[in-house]
PDB file of C-alpha atoms in Angstrom:
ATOM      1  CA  UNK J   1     -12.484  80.225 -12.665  1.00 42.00           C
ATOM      2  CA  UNK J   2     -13.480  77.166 -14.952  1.00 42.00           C
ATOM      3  CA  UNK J   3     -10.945  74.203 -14.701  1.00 45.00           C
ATOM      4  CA  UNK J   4     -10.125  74.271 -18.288  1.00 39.00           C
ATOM      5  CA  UNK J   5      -8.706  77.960 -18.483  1.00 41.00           C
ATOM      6  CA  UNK J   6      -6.293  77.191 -15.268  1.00 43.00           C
ATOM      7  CA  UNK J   7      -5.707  74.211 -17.051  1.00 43.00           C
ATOM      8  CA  UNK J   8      -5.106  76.322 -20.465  1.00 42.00           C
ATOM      9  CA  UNK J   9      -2.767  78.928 -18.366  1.00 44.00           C
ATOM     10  CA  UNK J  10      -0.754  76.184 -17.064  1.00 47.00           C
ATOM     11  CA  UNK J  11      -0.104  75.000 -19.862  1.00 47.00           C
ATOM     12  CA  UNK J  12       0.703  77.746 -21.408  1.00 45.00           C
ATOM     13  CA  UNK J  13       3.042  78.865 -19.154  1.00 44.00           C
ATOM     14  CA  UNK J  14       4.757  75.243 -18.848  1.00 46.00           C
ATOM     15  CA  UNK J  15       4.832  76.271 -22.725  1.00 46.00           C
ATOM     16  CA  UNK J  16       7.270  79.645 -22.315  1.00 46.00           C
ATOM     17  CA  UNK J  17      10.542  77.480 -21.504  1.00 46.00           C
ATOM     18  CA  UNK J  18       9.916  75.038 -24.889  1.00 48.00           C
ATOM     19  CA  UNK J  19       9.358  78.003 -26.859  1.00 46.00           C
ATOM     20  CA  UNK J  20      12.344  80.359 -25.113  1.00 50.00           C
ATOM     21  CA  UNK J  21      14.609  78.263 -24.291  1.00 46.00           C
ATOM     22  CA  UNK J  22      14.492  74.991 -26.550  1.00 44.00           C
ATOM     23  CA  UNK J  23      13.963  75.645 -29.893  1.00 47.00           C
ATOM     24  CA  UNK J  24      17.908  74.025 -30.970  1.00 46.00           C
ATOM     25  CA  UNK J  25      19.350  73.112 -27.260  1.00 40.00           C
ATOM     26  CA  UNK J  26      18.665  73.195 -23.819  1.00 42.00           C
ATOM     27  CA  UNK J  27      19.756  76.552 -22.725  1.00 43.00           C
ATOM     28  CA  UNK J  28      22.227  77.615 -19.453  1.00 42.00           C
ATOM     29  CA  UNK J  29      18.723  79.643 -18.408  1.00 41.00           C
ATOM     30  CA  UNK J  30      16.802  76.550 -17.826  1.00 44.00           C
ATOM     31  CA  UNK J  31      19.109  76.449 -14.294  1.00 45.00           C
ATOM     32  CA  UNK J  32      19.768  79.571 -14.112  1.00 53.00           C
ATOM     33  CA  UNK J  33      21.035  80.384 -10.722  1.00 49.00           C
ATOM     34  CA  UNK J  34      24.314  78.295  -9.788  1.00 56.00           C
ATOM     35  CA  UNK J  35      26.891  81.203  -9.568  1.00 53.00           C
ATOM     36  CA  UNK J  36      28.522  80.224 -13.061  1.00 62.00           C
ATOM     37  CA  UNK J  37      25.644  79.787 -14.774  1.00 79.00           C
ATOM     38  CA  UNK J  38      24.018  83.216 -13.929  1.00 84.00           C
ATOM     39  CA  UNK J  39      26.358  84.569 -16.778  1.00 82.00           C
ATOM     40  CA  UNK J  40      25.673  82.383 -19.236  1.00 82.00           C
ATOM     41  CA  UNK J  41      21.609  82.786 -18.792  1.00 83.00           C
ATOM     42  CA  UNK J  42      22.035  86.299 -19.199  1.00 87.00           C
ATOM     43  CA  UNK J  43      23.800  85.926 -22.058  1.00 84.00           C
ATOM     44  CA  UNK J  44      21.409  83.569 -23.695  1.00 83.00           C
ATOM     45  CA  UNK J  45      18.394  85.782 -22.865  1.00 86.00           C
ATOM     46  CA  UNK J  46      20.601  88.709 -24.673  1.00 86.00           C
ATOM     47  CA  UNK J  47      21.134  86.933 -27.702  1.00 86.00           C
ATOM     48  CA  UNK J  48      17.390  85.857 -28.166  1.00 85.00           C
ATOM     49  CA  UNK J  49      15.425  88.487 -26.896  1.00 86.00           C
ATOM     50  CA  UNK J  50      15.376  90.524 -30.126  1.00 86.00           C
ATOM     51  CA  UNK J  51      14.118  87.869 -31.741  1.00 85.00           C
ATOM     52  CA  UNK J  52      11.564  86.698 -29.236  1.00 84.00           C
ATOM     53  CA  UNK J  53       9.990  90.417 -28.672  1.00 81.00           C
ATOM     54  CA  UNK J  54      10.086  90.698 -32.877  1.00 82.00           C
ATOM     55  CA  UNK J  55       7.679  87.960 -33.232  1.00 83.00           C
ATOM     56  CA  UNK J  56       4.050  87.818 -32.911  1.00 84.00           C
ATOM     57  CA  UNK J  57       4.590  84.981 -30.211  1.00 84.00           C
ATOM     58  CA  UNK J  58       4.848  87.792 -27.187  1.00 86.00           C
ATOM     59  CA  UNK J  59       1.188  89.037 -28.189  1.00 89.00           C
ATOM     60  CA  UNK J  60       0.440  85.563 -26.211  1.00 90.00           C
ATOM     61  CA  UNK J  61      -0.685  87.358 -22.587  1.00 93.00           C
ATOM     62  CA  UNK J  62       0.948  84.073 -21.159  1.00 91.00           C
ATOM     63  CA  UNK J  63       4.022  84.249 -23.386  1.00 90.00           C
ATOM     64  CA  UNK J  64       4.568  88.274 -22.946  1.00 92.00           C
ATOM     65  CA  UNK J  65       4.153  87.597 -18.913  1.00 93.00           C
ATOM     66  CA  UNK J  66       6.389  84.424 -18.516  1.00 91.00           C
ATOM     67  CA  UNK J  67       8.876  86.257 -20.826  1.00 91.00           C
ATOM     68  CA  UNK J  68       9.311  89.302 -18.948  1.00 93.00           C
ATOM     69  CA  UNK J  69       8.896  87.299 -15.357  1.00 93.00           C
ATOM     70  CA  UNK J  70      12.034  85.116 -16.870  1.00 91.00           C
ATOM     71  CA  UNK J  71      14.215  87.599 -18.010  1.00 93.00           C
ATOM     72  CA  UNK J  72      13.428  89.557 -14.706  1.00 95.00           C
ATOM     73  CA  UNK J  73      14.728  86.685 -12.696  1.00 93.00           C
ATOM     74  CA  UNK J  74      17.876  86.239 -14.737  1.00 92.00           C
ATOM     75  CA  UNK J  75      18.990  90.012 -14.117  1.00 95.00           C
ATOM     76  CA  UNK J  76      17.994  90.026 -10.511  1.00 95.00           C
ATOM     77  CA  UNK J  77      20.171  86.916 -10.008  1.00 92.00           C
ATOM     78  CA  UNK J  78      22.593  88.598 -11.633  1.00 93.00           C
ATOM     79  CA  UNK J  79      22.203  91.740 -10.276  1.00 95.00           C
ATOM     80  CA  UNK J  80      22.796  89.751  -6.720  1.00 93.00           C
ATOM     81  CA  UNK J  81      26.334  88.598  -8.006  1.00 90.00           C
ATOM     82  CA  UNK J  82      27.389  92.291  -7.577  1.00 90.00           C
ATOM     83  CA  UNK J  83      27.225  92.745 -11.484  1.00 88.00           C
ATOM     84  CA  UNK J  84      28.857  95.955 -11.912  1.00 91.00           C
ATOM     85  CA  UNK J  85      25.625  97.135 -13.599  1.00 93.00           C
ATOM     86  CA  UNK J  86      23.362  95.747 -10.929  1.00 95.00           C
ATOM     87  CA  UNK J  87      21.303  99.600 -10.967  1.00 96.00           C
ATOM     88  CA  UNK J  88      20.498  99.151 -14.640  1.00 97.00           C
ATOM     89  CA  UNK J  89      19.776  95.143 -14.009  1.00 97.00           C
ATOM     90  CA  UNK J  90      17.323  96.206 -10.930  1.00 98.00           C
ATOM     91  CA  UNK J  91      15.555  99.044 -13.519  1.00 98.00           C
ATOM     92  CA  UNK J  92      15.037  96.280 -16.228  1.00 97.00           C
ATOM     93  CA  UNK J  93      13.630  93.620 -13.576  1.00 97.00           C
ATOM     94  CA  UNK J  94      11.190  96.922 -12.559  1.00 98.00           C
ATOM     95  CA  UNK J  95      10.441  97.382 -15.714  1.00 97.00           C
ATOM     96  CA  UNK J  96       9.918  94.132 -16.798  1.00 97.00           C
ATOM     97  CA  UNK J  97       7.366  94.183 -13.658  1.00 98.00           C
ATOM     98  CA  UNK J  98       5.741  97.083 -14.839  1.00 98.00           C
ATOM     99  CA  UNK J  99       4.792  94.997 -18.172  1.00 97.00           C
ATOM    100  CA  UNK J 100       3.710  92.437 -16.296  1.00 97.00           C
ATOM    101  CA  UNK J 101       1.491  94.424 -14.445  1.00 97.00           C
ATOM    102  CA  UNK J 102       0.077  95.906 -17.377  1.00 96.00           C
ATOM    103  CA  UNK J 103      -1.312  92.953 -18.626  1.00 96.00           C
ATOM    104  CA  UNK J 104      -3.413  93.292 -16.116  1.00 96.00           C
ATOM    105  CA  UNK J 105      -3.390  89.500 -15.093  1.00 96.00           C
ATOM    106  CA  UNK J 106      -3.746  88.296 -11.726  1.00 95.00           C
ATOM    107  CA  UNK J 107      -1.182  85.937 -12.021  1.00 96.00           C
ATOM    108  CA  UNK J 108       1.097  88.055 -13.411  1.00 96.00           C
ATOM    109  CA  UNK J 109       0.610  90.860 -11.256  1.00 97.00           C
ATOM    110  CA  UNK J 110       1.738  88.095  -8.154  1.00 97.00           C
ATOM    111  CA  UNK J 111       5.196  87.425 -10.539  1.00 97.00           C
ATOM    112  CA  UNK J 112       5.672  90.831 -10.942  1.00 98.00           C
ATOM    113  CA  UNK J 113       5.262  91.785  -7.368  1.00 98.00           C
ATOM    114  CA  UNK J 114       7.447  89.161  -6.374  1.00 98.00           C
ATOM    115  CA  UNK J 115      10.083  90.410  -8.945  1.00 97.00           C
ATOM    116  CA  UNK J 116       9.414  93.505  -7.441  1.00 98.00           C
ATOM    117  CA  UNK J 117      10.108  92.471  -3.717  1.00 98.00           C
ATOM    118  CA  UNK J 118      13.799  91.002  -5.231  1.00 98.00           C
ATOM    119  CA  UNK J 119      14.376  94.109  -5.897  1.00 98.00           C
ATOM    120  CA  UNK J 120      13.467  95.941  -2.684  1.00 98.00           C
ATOM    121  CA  UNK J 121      15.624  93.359  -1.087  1.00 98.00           C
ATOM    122  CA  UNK J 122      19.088  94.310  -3.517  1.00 97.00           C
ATOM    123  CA  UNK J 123      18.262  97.899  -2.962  1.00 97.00           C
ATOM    124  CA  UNK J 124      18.389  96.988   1.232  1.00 96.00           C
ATOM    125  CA  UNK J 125      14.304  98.363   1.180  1.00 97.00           C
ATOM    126  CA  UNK J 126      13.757  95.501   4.067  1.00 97.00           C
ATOM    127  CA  UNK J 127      10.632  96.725   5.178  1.00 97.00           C
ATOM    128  CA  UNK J 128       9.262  97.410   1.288  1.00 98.00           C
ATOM    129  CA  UNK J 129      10.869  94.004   0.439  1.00 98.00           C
ATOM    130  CA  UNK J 130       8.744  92.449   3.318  1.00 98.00           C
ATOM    131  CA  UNK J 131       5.323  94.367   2.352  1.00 98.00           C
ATOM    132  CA  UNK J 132       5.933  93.325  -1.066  1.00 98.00           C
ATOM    133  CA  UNK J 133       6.594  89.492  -0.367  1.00 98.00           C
ATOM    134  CA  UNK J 134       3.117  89.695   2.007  1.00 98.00           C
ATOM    135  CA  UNK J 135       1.221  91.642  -0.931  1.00 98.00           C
ATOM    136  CA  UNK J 136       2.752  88.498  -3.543  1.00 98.00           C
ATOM    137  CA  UNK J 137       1.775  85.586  -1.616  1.00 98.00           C
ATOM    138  CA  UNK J 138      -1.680  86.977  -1.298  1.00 98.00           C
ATOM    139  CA  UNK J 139      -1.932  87.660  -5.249  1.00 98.00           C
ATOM    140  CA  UNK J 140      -0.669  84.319  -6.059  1.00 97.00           C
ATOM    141  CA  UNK J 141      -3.472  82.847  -3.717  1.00 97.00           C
ATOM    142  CA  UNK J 142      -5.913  84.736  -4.992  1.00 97.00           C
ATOM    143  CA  UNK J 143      -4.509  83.701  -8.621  1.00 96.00           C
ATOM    144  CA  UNK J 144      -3.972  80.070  -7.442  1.00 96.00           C
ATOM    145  CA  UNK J 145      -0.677  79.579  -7.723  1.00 95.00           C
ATOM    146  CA  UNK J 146       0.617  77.506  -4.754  1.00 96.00           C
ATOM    147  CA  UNK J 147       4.130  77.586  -5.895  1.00 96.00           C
ATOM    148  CA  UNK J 148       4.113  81.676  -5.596  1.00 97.00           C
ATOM    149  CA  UNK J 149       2.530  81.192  -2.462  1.00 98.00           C
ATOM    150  CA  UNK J 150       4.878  79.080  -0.507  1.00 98.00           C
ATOM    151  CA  UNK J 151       8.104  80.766  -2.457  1.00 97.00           C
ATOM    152  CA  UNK J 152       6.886  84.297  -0.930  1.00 98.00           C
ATOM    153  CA  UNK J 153       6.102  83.147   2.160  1.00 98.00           C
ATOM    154  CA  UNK J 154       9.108  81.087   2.360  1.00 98.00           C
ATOM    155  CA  UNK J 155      11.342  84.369   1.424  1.00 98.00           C
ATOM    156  CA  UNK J 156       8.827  86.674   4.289  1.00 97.00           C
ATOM    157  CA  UNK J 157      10.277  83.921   6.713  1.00 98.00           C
ATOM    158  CA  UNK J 158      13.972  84.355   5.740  1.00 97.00           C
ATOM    159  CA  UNK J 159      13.885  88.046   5.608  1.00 97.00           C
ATOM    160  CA  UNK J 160      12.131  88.562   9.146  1.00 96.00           C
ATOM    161  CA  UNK J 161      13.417  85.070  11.099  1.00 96.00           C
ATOM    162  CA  UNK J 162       9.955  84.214  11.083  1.00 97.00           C
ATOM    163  CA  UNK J 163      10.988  80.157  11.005  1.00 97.00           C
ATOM    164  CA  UNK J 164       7.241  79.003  11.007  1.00 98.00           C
ATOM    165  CA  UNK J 165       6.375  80.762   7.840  1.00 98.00           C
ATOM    166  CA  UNK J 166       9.986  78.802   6.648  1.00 98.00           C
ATOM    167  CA  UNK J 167       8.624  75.437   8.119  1.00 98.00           C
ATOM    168  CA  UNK J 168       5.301  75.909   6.588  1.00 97.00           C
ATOM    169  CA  UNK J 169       6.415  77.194   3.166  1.00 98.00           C
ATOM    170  CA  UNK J 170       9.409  74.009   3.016  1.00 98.00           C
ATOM    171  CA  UNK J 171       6.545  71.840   4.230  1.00 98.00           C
ATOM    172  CA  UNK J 172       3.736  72.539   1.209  1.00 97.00           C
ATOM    173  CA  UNK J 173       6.915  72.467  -1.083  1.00 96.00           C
ATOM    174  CA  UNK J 174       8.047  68.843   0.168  1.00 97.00           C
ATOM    175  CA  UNK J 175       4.419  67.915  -0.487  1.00 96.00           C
ATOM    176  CA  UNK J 176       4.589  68.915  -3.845  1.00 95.00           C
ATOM    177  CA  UNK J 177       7.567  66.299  -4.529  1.00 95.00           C
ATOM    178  CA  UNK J 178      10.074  69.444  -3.944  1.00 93.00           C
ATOM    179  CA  UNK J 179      13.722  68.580  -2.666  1.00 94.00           C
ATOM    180  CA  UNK J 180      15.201  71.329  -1.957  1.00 93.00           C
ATOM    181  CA  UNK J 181      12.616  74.061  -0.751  1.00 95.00           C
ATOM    182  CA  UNK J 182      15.642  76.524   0.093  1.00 93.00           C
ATOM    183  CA  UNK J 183      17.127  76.227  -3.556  1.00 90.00           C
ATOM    184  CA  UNK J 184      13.424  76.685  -5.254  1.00 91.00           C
ATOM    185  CA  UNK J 185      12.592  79.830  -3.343  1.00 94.00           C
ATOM    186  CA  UNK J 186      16.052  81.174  -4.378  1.00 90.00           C
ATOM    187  CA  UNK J 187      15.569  80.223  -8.196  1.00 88.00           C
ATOM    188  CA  UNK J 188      11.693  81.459  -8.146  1.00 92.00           C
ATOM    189  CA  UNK J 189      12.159  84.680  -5.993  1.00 94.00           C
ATOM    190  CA  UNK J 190      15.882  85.569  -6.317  1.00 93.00           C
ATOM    191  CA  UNK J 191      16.888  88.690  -4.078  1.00 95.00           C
ATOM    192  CA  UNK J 192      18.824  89.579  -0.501  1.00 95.00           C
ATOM    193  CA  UNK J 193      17.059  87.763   2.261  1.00 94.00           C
ATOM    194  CA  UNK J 194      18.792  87.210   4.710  1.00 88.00           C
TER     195      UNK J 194
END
């Protein structure tokens, strides 16, 4: 792949949170995973998707993907609060996956198989959960996403006790100027792992 178009699809994707989440004020979804502000991301998401999936901006490949991976995140974090409609949160994050995947984009199949790993992990699939976070870091290498990477393997780690996959996934993380490794893989891959 040329260095312009990964260029182009990162910044494209950098992009998504401008044009989601900051077109009056920064949103409650930009941190979207401290316990009280899981609520409040939903909630924004709710209130704008209409609007968002109205517009000509989701026939963007990078726009539709990073929209769906988003909003995926926000209901599986939710969904992992013990929302009382976690089922119906853990069908939207599938099919927002299923979207993703039929874009038929290698990095958005890795998202979307991530997503789908979060929700292996709510549904206590530990064994799917696991093949799935294995299968993600391998698309997101193969797509070149070294963020992806280290968040799956970082999560594979957790959810077998594997603490060299931890070590090595914190370690590529730190390189990247990343404080808290724990609290990215969380935000990025949100789920039960441990």
């Amino acid at each position: 792949r040329p260095a312009s178009a990964s260029r182009c699809g990162s910044s494209a994707r950098r992009g998504i949170a401008r044009i989601l989440f900051f077109p009056r004020h920064r949103p409650p979804a930009h941190v979207i995973h401290d316990a009280g502000e899981v609520e409040a991301a939903w909630s924004w998401i709710q209130e704008r998707w209409a609007a968002l999936h109205g517009s000509l901006l989701t026939r963007n490949q990078a726009i539709f993907i990073a929209s769906r991976q988003i909003r995926g995140r926000v209901a599986l974090a939710r969904a992992a609060t013990g929302a009382p409609e976690a089922g119906r949160l853990l069908e939207l994050a599938e099919s927002d996956a299923r979207a993703m995947e039929g874009q038929k984009a290698g990095w958005g199949n890795a998202l979307a198989t991530l997503m789908r790993a979060g929700v292996a992990s709510l549904r206590d699939r530990k064994d799917t959960a696991a093949t799935l976070l294995q299968r993600a870091e391998q698309e997101a290498a193969a797509a070149e996403i070294g963020l992806h990477v280290a968040v799956a393997r970082r999560l594979r780690g957790v959810l077998s006790g594997e603490a060299a996959l931890v070590e090595s996934a914190d370690a590529w993380m730190r390189e990247q100027g990343i404080r808290n490794p724990q609290r990215m893989a969380e935000i990025t891959g949100p789920g039960r792992w441990s």
